[in-house]
Amino acid sequence: MASDSIHPSPVSYELRGKVLLVTIDNPPVNALGVDVRRGLAAAIEHADATDAVEAVLLVGAGRNFIAGADIREFGKPPQPPALPDVCNRIEACRKPVIAAIHGAALGGGLEVALGAHYRLAVPGAKLGLPEVQLGLLPGAGGTQRTPRLIGAEAALSLILSGRHASAQEALKLGLVDRVGASDDVLAEGLAYAQELLAAHAPVRRTRDAQGLADRESAQAAIAAARTDTAKKSRGLFSPMKIVDCVEAALNAASNNAFDDGLRFERKQFLECLDSPQRAGLVHAFFAEREVQKAPETKSATPRAINTIGVIGGGTMGAGIAVAALDAGLPVTMIERDDASLARGRAHVEKVYDGLIAKGRMTADAKAQVLARYTGSTSYDALAQTDLVIEAVFEEMSVKQAVFAELDRVCKPGAVLATNTSYLDIDAIAASVSRPQDVVGLHFFSPANIMKLLEVVVPKQVTADVVATAFELAKKMRKVPVRAGVCDGFIGNRLLAVYRAAADHVMEDGASPYQIDKAVRDFGFPMGPYQVIDLAGGDIGWASRKRRAATRDPNARYVQIADRLCERSWFGQKTGRGFYLYPEGARTGTPDPEVVAIIAAERERAGIKPRSFTDEEIIRRYMAAMINEGANVVHEKIALRPLDVDVTLLYGYGFPRYRGGPMKYADMVGLANVLADIREFAKEDPLFWRPSPLIVELVERGANFASLDQSA
Ligand code: 3HC
Ligand code: NAI
C-alpha cells in the first residue's frame, strides 16, 4: 500500500522456514505505541490465517526487545487496540509464539513476552515490571500472569520493587524458559523455535500456569507484602493496588476466572493512570533525561578524561574521590600536609570498609580500587591530570590560592573545577590565566551517594569544558543540571528562601517539630530543622555571619538558630540542636529548652504567636520554593523549570511522586500560587515579591510546562 511505504509499520514479519519472524522496530526503545500494538495484532492474525506458518518468533530491533508502553501516550485519548487485548491476542494464537529477548523487556514489553507461549533471553537481557516507579502498576496482564508463572512471592517482589532481573535470574525465577548461549538474539531465537517445532511443543498459555496452585503460601506472601507495603511505601498510591491485583489473581485462579482478574487489574491501572502521582513521576522520568541535553553537549565534543585530581580530603573531597574511583578513574588527592592527607585517605577507606562490613565488597576488591588512588602534598603530582576538582574551605582567598597553584602545574587543556557551594566562580576563573578551562562542579553530600551534580557555567568557560562536565557526570552516574553563576546556584538559592519562609512561620507561632512533621507528611524524608541538625548548625551560622554586613537591614531576620549556635548546639554531632540526641541517638526528640528559646525570641521581636495548620505551613514553604524557582528560570540561572525540578528531586529530597516544585505548581495551578504569594505579601512585602515570570505566565494563562516544551 502506498501509505505503508510512507509510514511503514514498525512491526514487520517474514517467513523464515516455518517460523514467522516478527520484528518490532520502533526506535529508540521499541515502546508499544499504537502502531506497534496494531502491527503486533496484525502479525498474529496473519500467523493464524497462514498455513505455512507453524510458529511465531517475536524479536526487537536495535538494542532492546520492548521497553514498555509508550509513556508519551499517557494522559492522551486511548487508541485501540489496547495493550491488554494485544497480549490476549498473542496468547490466543493457535501456533506456538516465542519471545526472544535482548536488552530491555520492561513493563508492557515483559507483558507481551508473558503473552507469548515460550520465552528465551540472551545473556545481557534485563526483565522487569518497573511501572511502580511511574506511579502505575502492570496494566496488560502483568499482575495476573506473573504470579501464575512464578508464584505470588516472586511476582510481588518484582512488581513492587520495579527492579530489573538479569537473564540468569529470570531463568531461576521461571520468567524465561531458556538463556541463550550467545547475545545473537535472532540466531538464538530461531534455533529455539526450530527446536520447539521439532519437539512438537504445544501452545502453552501463561494464564493456565500453576504458580498459584499452593493457595496458602500465596496468601501468606500477599499478607506479608501488604504489611511491608504499608510500612515502606508511605504516601504512594500504586503499591497497595499492586498487592490488591495479585490477590485478585489468586482469587481468579481459584475460581478459574482469569479474565475477572484482568478486568480488576485494568480498573486499578486506569485509576493510577489518572492519578497526580503518575503525572509527577512521569514528569520526573522525562525531566531526568532532558537535563542531560544541555546545549553544550550538542555543540561541543568533550575533552578526554582519564585521570582525576581532587584538592582537599574533607567531607566533600573524600566523597568526590570515591565517586571518581567508583567510576573506574584513577584519582590523585592533594592535601595541605601529611596528617590531613592521611585523614583524607582514611575518609576514603572508611566508605569501602563500610561496604566490606555489610558484605557488599571484598577486601581484595577494595585493594584493587585503592590501587588507583594516590595522595600527595605537592601540586606537581597533578601535572598530567585531565580534570581537577577543588574541595577546600569555602573561602575565596583559599580557593584562589589553590587555583593559582593549578594554573602553575596543570597541563594545557586540563579542566579546572570547583565544588564551591556559594562563591562567585567568575571571580575564581578571572584569577587564573586560563578562565576558559574553569567550571563549577557542585556535588552534594555524601558525594559518592547523592545523584545530583550542578554543572555551574561561568562566563568565560568554553563549551567543550561544559560538555566534559556532563560526560564526567555520565561516567559517575550522576544526574547533571546546568546552572548559571549566582549566590547558591539553583539548589542552595532556593533552599535559603524556603528555609527563611520556615523560620518566619516558626517565629510566628509554629514549632520546628510541627514544621518538620508537615514537611515530612508532604513527602520529604526529613523536615528542614532535622536537616540542619544532621548537617551541623555551625555551617549555616558561619555563612550567616559572613553575610551579615551585606544583608538588607529591612529584611526579616529570624535569630532563633543563632541563639542555638551561640550555645554550641550544632545538632547531632553535639548531642543537641533543634532536637535532643541523647547518647548519640540518630533520631531527635523535641527539646523544651528550644521551645523556651523560641518563645523568648518571639517576645524580643514583639511577635504574638499564632497557630498554623500543617496545610498553611506547606503553602508558605512551597510558595517560597516555587517563587524562587521561577526567579532562577527568569534570570536564566536554570535553563527551564524542569531543571529546577530535577535539582530539588535529586539534591534536596523533594518527593519524586510530586514531580518537583515547578510541576507541583502547575498541578495546584500557578494562579493559586500567585494568589498565595500576594496574600502573604500583605504581611511582608519585601520577602514575598511575586516573581515576574509567575506574573507573566498567569497573565497569559500559561504554566511552567509550556516553558519546558518550548526550550
Ligand atoms: N516510552 C516512551 N519513550 C521511552 C520509553 C517508553 N517506555 N522508555 C524510554 N523512552 C525514551 C526516553 O525518553 C529517551 O528519549 P530521548 O532520547 O528523547 O530522551 C529514549 O527512549 C532513550 O531512553 P534512555 O535515555 O533511558 O535510554 P537507556 O538506554 O539509558 O535506557 C531503558 C533504556 C532501560 C529502556 C530506559 O529508557 C527505561 O527504563 N525506560 C522506561 C521503562 C519503563 O518504565 N517501562 C514501563 C512503561 S509503563 C508500562 O509499560 C505500562 C504497561 O504495564 C501497560
Ligand atoms: P571540609 O572542611 O570537610 O574539608 C576541606 C578540606 O580541605 C580539609 O581537609 C582541609 O585540610 C583541606 N584544605 C584546606 N585548604 C587546603 C589547601 N590549600 N590545599 C589542600 N587542601 C586544603 O570541607 P567540606 O565540607 O568538604 O567542603 C569543601 C568545599 O565543598 C567547600 O567549598 C564547601 O562549600 C563545598 N561543599 C560542601 C558541601 C557539604 O555538604 N559539606 C556540599 C557541597 C559543597
mmCIF file of C-alpha atoms in Angstrom, residues 425-671:
data_model
loop_
_atom_site.group_PDB
_atom_site.id
_atom_site.type_symbol
_atom_site.label_atom_id
_atom_site.label_comp_id
_atom_site.label_asym_id
_atom_site.label_seq_id
_atom_site.Cartn_x
_atom_site.Cartn_y
_atom_site.Cartn_z
ATOM 1 C CA ILE A 425 33.059 31.204 40.140
ATOM 2 C CA ASP A 426 33.547 34.043 37.662
ATOM 3 C CA ALA A 427 35.881 35.634 40.224
ATOM 4 C CA ILE A 428 37.741 32.352 40.693
ATOM 5 C CA ALA A 429 38.087 31.974 36.906
ATOM 6 C CA ALA A 430 39.231 35.569 36.489
ATOM 7 C CA SER A 431 42.111 34.943 38.882
ATOM 8 C CA VAL A 432 43.859 32.431 36.578
ATOM 9 C CA SER A 433 45.460 32.725 33.151
ATOM 10 C CA ARG A 434 43.015 30.176 31.647
ATOM 11 C CA PRO A 435 39.481 31.149 32.656
ATOM 12 C CA GLN A 436 38.138 29.201 29.665
ATOM 13 C CA ASP A 437 39.004 25.941 31.490
ATOM 14 C CA VAL A 438 37.280 26.785 34.791
ATOM 15 C CA VAL A 439 33.861 25.293 35.619
ATOM 16 C CA GLY A 440 31.777 24.604 38.714
ATOM 17 C CA LEU A 441 31.069 21.003 39.689
ATOM 18 C CA HIS A 442 28.781 21.254 42.680
ATOM 19 C CA PHE A 443 28.434 17.834 44.272
ATOM 20 C CA PHE A 444 26.129 17.092 47.187
ATOM 21 C CA SER A 445 26.965 15.383 50.437
ATOM 22 C CA PRO A 446 27.666 12.455 50.602
ATOM 23 C CA ALA A 447 29.198 12.974 47.163
ATOM 24 C CA ASN A 448 29.577 9.292 46.368
ATOM 25 C CA ILE A 449 25.869 8.690 47.008
ATOM 26 C CA MET A 450 23.893 11.807 46.100
ATOM 27 C CA LYS A 451 22.844 11.778 42.460
ATOM 28 C CA LEU A 452 22.728 15.496 41.775
ATOM 29 C CA LEU A 453 25.621 17.358 40.164
ATOM 30 C CA GLU A 454 25.114 21.039 39.421
ATOM 31 C CA VAL A 455 27.320 21.956 36.473
ATOM 32 C CA VAL A 456 27.896 25.648 37.049
ATOM 33 C CA VAL A 457 28.768 27.537 33.892
ATOM 34 C CA PRO A 458 30.804 30.714 34.352
ATOM 35 C CA LYS A 459 31.008 33.440 31.706
ATOM 36 C CA GLN A 460 34.310 32.598 30.076
ATOM 37 C CA VAL A 461 34.219 28.805 30.025
ATOM 38 C CA THR A 462 34.307 27.070 26.640
ATOM 39 C CA ALA A 463 31.545 24.736 25.515
ATOM 40 C CA ASP A 464 33.795 21.676 25.391
ATOM 41 C CA VAL A 465 34.613 22.082 29.091
ATOM 42 C CA VAL A 466 30.904 22.127 29.896
ATOM 43 C CA ALA A 467 30.388 19.082 27.666
ATOM 44 C CA THR A 468 33.248 17.381 29.554
ATOM 45 C CA ALA A 469 31.475 18.054 32.850
ATOM 46 C CA PHE A 470 28.336 16.357 31.517
ATOM 47 C CA GLU A 471 30.426 13.431 30.297
ATOM 48 C CA LEU A 472 32.012 13.082 33.731
ATOM 49 C CA ALA A 473 28.530 13.097 35.278
ATOM 50 C CA LYS A 474 27.563 10.228 32.999
ATOM 51 C CA LYS A 475 30.677 8.264 33.973
ATOM 52 C CA MET A 476 29.869 8.850 37.644
ATOM 53 C CA ARG A 477 26.164 8.007 37.110
ATOM 54 C CA LYS A 478 25.168 11.430 38.382
ATOM 55 C CA VAL A 479 22.222 13.488 37.215
ATOM 56 C CA PRO A 480 23.739 16.740 35.907
ATOM 57 C CA VAL A 481 21.834 20.014 35.922
ATOM 58 C CA ARG A 482 23.205 23.045 34.124
ATOM 59 C CA ALA A 483 23.233 26.151 36.338
ATOM 60 C CA GLY A 484 24.434 29.728 35.958
ATOM 61 C CA VAL A 485 26.626 31.580 38.423
ATOM 62 C CA CYS A 486 24.795 33.271 41.318
ATOM 63 C CA ASP A 487 24.777 33.004 45.085
ATOM 64 C CA GLY A 488 23.795 29.375 45.724
ATOM 65 C CA PHE A 489 23.268 28.433 42.051
ATOM 66 C CA ILE A 490 19.908 26.682 41.713
ATOM 67 C CA GLY A 491 19.512 24.419 44.713
ATOM 68 C CA ASN A 492 21.086 26.330 47.581
ATOM 69 C CA ARG A 493 19.498 29.528 46.357
ATOM 70 C CA LEU A 494 16.030 28.008 46.657
ATOM 71 C CA LEU A 495 16.976 26.363 49.938
ATOM 72 C CA ALA A 496 17.889 29.712 51.514
ATOM 73 C CA VAL A 497 14.470 31.118 50.610
ATOM 74 C CA TYR A 498 12.239 28.231 51.651
ATOM 75 C CA ARG A 499 14.193 27.833 54.884
ATOM 76 C CA ALA A 500 13.649 31.528 55.582
ATOM 77 C CA ALA A 501 9.918 31.004 54.996
ATOM 78 C CA ALA A 502 10.017 28.146 57.525
ATOM 79 C CA ASP A 503 11.869 30.381 60.003
ATOM 80 C CA HIS A 504 9.191 33.056 59.624
ATOM 81 C CA VAL A 505 6.472 30.509 60.335
ATOM 82 C CA MET A 506 8.426 29.267 63.351
ATOM 83 C CA GLU A 507 8.837 32.743 64.775
ATOM 84 C CA ASP A 508 5.174 33.487 64.085
ATOM 85 C CA GLY A 509 3.986 30.539 66.126
ATOM 86 C CA ALA A 510 4.635 27.037 64.751
ATOM 87 C CA SER A 511 7.164 24.793 66.468
ATOM 88 C CA PRO A 512 10.086 23.411 64.469
ATOM 89 C CA TYR A 513 8.636 19.998 65.260
ATOM 90 C CA GLN A 514 5.310 20.813 63.670
ATOM 91 C CA ILE A 515 7.051 22.286 60.623
ATOM 92 C CA ASP A 516 9.262 19.221 60.214
ATOM 93 C CA LYS A 517 6.267 16.934 60.516
ATOM 94 C CA ALA A 518 4.237 18.920 57.976
ATOM 95 C CA VAL A 519 7.156 18.793 55.540
ATOM 96 C CA ARG A 520 7.607 15.044 56.106
ATOM 97 C CA ASP A 521 3.911 14.436 55.628
ATOM 98 C CA PHE A 522 4.182 16.300 52.332
ATOM 99 C CA GLY A 523 6.681 13.615 51.326
ATOM 100 C CA PHE A 524 10.191 14.870 52.122
ATOM 101 C CA PRO A 525 12.250 12.297 54.049
ATOM 102 C CA MET A 526 13.159 14.962 56.635
ATOM 103 C CA GLY A 527 11.998 18.390 57.715
ATOM 104 C CA PRO A 528 14.244 21.467 57.437
ATOM 105 C CA TYR A 529 15.253 21.519 61.102
ATOM 106 C CA GLN A 530 16.143 17.848 61.089
ATOM 107 C CA VAL A 531 18.335 18.537 58.063
ATOM 108 C CA ILE A 532 20.096 21.402 59.843
ATOM 109 C CA ASP A 533 20.739 19.163 62.839
ATOM 110 C CA LEU A 534 22.124 16.465 60.570
ATOM 111 C CA ALA A 535 24.414 18.724 58.521
ATOM 112 C CA GLY A 536 25.560 20.786 61.531
ATOM 113 C CA GLY A 537 24.095 24.144 62.513
ATOM 114 C CA ASP A 538 27.572 25.725 62.507
ATOM 115 C CA ILE A 539 27.778 25.647 58.690
ATOM 116 C CA GLY A 540 24.766 27.914 58.186
ATOM 117 C CA TRP A 541 25.829 30.072 61.140
ATOM 118 C CA ALA A 542 29.220 30.762 59.555
ATOM 119 C CA SER A 543 27.625 31.842 56.300
ATOM 120 C CA ARG A 544 25.036 33.994 58.102
ATOM 121 C CA LYS A 545 27.844 35.790 59.912
ATOM 122 C CA ARG A 546 29.697 36.243 56.622
ATOM 123 C CA ARG A 547 26.641 37.822 55.034
ATOM 124 C CA ALA A 548 25.620 39.947 57.993
ATOM 125 C CA ALA A 549 27.315 43.030 56.558
ATOM 126 C CA THR A 550 25.548 42.789 53.198
ATOM 127 C CA ARG A 551 22.107 41.752 54.458
ATOM 128 C CA ASP A 552 19.268 44.167 53.723
ATOM 129 C CA PRO A 553 18.595 45.777 57.117
ATOM 130 C CA ASN A 554 14.886 45.873 56.265
ATOM 131 C CA ALA A 555 14.701 42.150 55.529
ATOM 132 C CA ARG A 556 13.172 39.999 58.223
ATOM 133 C CA TYR A 557 15.879 38.031 60.012
ATOM 134 C CA VAL A 558 14.946 35.301 62.451
ATOM 135 C CA GLN A 559 17.630 34.820 65.091
ATOM 136 C CA ILE A 560 16.458 31.577 66.691
ATOM 137 C CA ALA A 561 19.133 29.423 65.000
ATOM 138 C CA ASP A 562 21.820 31.893 66.106
ATOM 139 C CA ARG A 563 20.665 31.556 69.725
ATOM 140 C CA LEU A 564 21.145 27.766 69.494
ATOM 141 C CA CYS A 565 24.560 28.106 67.831
ATOM 142 C CA GLU A 566 25.730 30.574 70.488
ATOM 143 C CA ARG A 567 25.175 27.714 72.959
ATOM 144 C CA SER A 568 27.186 25.389 70.668
ATOM 145 C CA TRP A 569 24.080 23.366 69.935
ATOM 146 C CA PHE A 570 25.083 22.361 66.423
ATOM 147 C CA GLY A 571 22.827 19.332 66.043
ATOM 148 C CA GLN A 572 23.559 15.622 66.063
ATOM 149 C CA LYS A 573 27.312 15.970 66.372
ATOM 150 C CA THR A 574 26.977 17.962 69.619
ATOM 151 C CA GLY A 575 24.076 15.942 71.011
ATOM 152 C CA ARG A 576 21.553 18.749 70.638
ATOM 153 C CA GLY A 577 20.369 21.342 68.154
ATOM 154 C CA PHE A 578 16.697 21.907 67.400
ATOM 155 C CA TYR A 579 16.271 18.413 68.818
ATOM 156 C CA LEU A 580 17.912 16.463 71.628
ATOM 157 C CA TYR A 581 20.054 13.454 70.692
ATOM 158 C CA PRO A 582 20.723 11.685 73.971
ATOM 159 C CA GLU A 583 23.655 9.264 73.914
ATOM 160 C CA GLY A 584 24.414 9.606 70.225
ATOM 161 C CA ALA A 585 20.822 8.897 69.120
ATOM 162 C CA ARG A 586 20.223 9.404 65.379
ATOM 163 C CA THR A 587 16.600 10.425 65.811
ATOM 164 C CA GLY A 588 15.989 13.567 67.800
ATOM 165 C CA THR A 589 13.393 14.274 70.454
ATOM 166 C CA PRO A 590 11.761 17.690 70.941
ATOM 167 C CA ASP A 591 13.600 19.928 73.383
ATOM 168 C CA PRO A 592 11.604 22.059 75.875
ATOM 169 C CA GLU A 593 14.579 24.410 76.219
ATOM 170 C CA VAL A 594 14.486 25.113 72.480
ATOM 171 C CA VAL A 595 10.783 25.796 72.785
ATOM 172 C CA ALA A 596 11.558 28.284 75.567
ATOM 173 C CA ILE A 597 14.263 29.983 73.491
ATOM 174 C CA ILE A 598 11.809 30.347 70.602
ATOM 175 C CA ALA A 599 9.235 31.863 72.949
ATOM 176 C CA ALA A 600 11.822 34.343 74.241
ATOM 177 C CA GLU A 601 12.805 35.276 70.678
ATOM 178 C CA ARG A 602 9.163 35.905 69.752
ATOM 179 C CA GLU A 603 8.865 38.175 72.717
ATOM 180 C CA ARG A 604 12.064 40.023 71.848
ATOM 181 C CA ALA A 605 10.777 40.530 68.295
ATOM 182 C CA GLY A 606 7.378 41.654 69.592
ATOM 183 C CA ILE A 607 5.505 38.805 67.911
ATOM 184 C CA LYS A 608 2.285 37.433 69.340
ATOM 185 C CA PRO A 609 2.371 33.743 68.359
ATOM 186 C CA ARG A 610 -0.492 32.330 66.337
ATOM 187 C CA SER A 611 -1.284 28.797 65.291
ATOM 188 C CA PHE A 612 -0.775 27.323 61.841
ATOM 189 C CA THR A 613 -2.339 24.275 60.288
ATOM 190 C CA ASP A 614 0.029 21.883 58.512
ATOM 191 C CA GLU A 615 -1.579 22.947 55.250
ATOM 192 C CA GLU A 616 -0.804 26.611 55.913
ATOM 193 C CA ILE A 617 2.804 25.710 56.636
ATOM 194 C CA ILE A 618 3.141 23.808 53.377
ATOM 195 C CA ARG A 619 1.521 26.586 51.358
ATOM 196 C CA ARG A 620 4.140 29.038 52.546
ATOM 197 C CA TYR A 621 7.011 26.601 52.231
ATOM 198 C CA MET A 622 6.017 25.689 48.685
ATOM 199 C CA ALA A 623 5.150 29.209 47.590
ATOM 200 C CA ALA A 624 8.616 30.366 48.676
ATOM 201 C CA MET A 625 10.284 27.479 46.838
ATOM 202 C CA ILE A 626 8.252 27.965 43.662
ATOM 203 C CA ASN A 627 8.705 31.724 43.611
ATOM 204 C CA GLU A 628 12.488 31.467 43.879
ATOM 205 C CA GLY A 629 12.429 28.628 41.328
ATOM 206 C CA ALA A 630 10.675 30.986 38.945
ATOM 207 C CA ASN A 631 13.277 33.660 39.656
ATOM 208 C CA VAL A 632 16.177 31.385 38.744
ATOM 209 C CA VAL A 633 14.451 30.480 35.472
ATOM 210 C CA HIS A 634 13.626 34.126 34.814
ATOM 211 C CA GLU A 635 17.273 35.096 35.355
ATOM 212 C CA LYS A 636 18.389 32.158 33.170
ATOM 213 C CA ILE A 637 20.300 30.575 36.051
ATOM 214 C CA ALA A 638 18.257 27.458 35.266
ATOM 215 C CA LEU A 639 17.549 26.594 31.634
ATOM 216 C CA ARG A 640 13.933 25.555 32.219
ATOM 217 C CA PRO A 641 11.541 24.875 35.086
ATOM 218 C CA LEU A 642 12.294 21.165 34.751
ATOM 219 C CA ASP A 643 15.944 21.836 35.665
ATOM 220 C CA VAL A 644 14.732 23.281 38.960
ATOM 221 C CA ASP A 645 12.569 20.203 39.477
ATOM 222 C CA VAL A 646 15.442 17.803 38.904
ATOM 223 C CA THR A 647 17.688 19.801 41.252
ATOM 224 C CA LEU A 648 15.164 19.569 44.082
ATOM 225 C CA LEU A 649 14.350 15.921 43.370
ATOM 226 C CA TYR A 650 17.932 14.701 43.310
ATOM 227 C CA GLY A 651 19.638 17.028 45.780
ATOM 228 C CA TYR A 652 17.055 18.074 48.348
ATOM 229 C CA GLY A 653 14.738 15.115 48.934
ATOM 230 C CA PHE A 654 11.715 16.596 47.172
ATOM 231 C CA PRO A 655 9.140 13.781 46.856
ATOM 232 C CA ARG A 656 9.527 12.318 43.382
ATOM 233 C CA TYR A 657 5.835 11.498 43.090
ATOM 234 C CA ARG A 658 5.093 15.211 43.142
ATOM 235 C CA GLY A 659 7.422 15.779 40.187
ATOM 236 C CA GLY A 660 9.361 18.729 41.670
ATOM 237 C CA PRO A 661 8.266 22.177 42.851
ATOM 238 C CA MET A 662 7.542 23.589 39.395
ATOM 239 C CA LYS A 663 5.479 20.581 38.339
ATOM 240 C CA TYR A 664 3.698 20.809 41.680
ATOM 241 C CA ALA A 665 2.935 24.486 40.985
ATOM 242 C CA ASP A 666 1.410 23.566 37.635
ATOM 243 C CA MET A 667 -0.679 20.891 39.296
ATOM 244 C CA VAL A 668 -2.081 23.136 42.026
ATOM 245 C CA GLY A 669 -2.436 25.944 39.483
ATOM 246 C CA LEU A 670 0.007 28.785 39.048
ATOM 247 C CA ALA A 671 -2.730 31.354 39.604
#
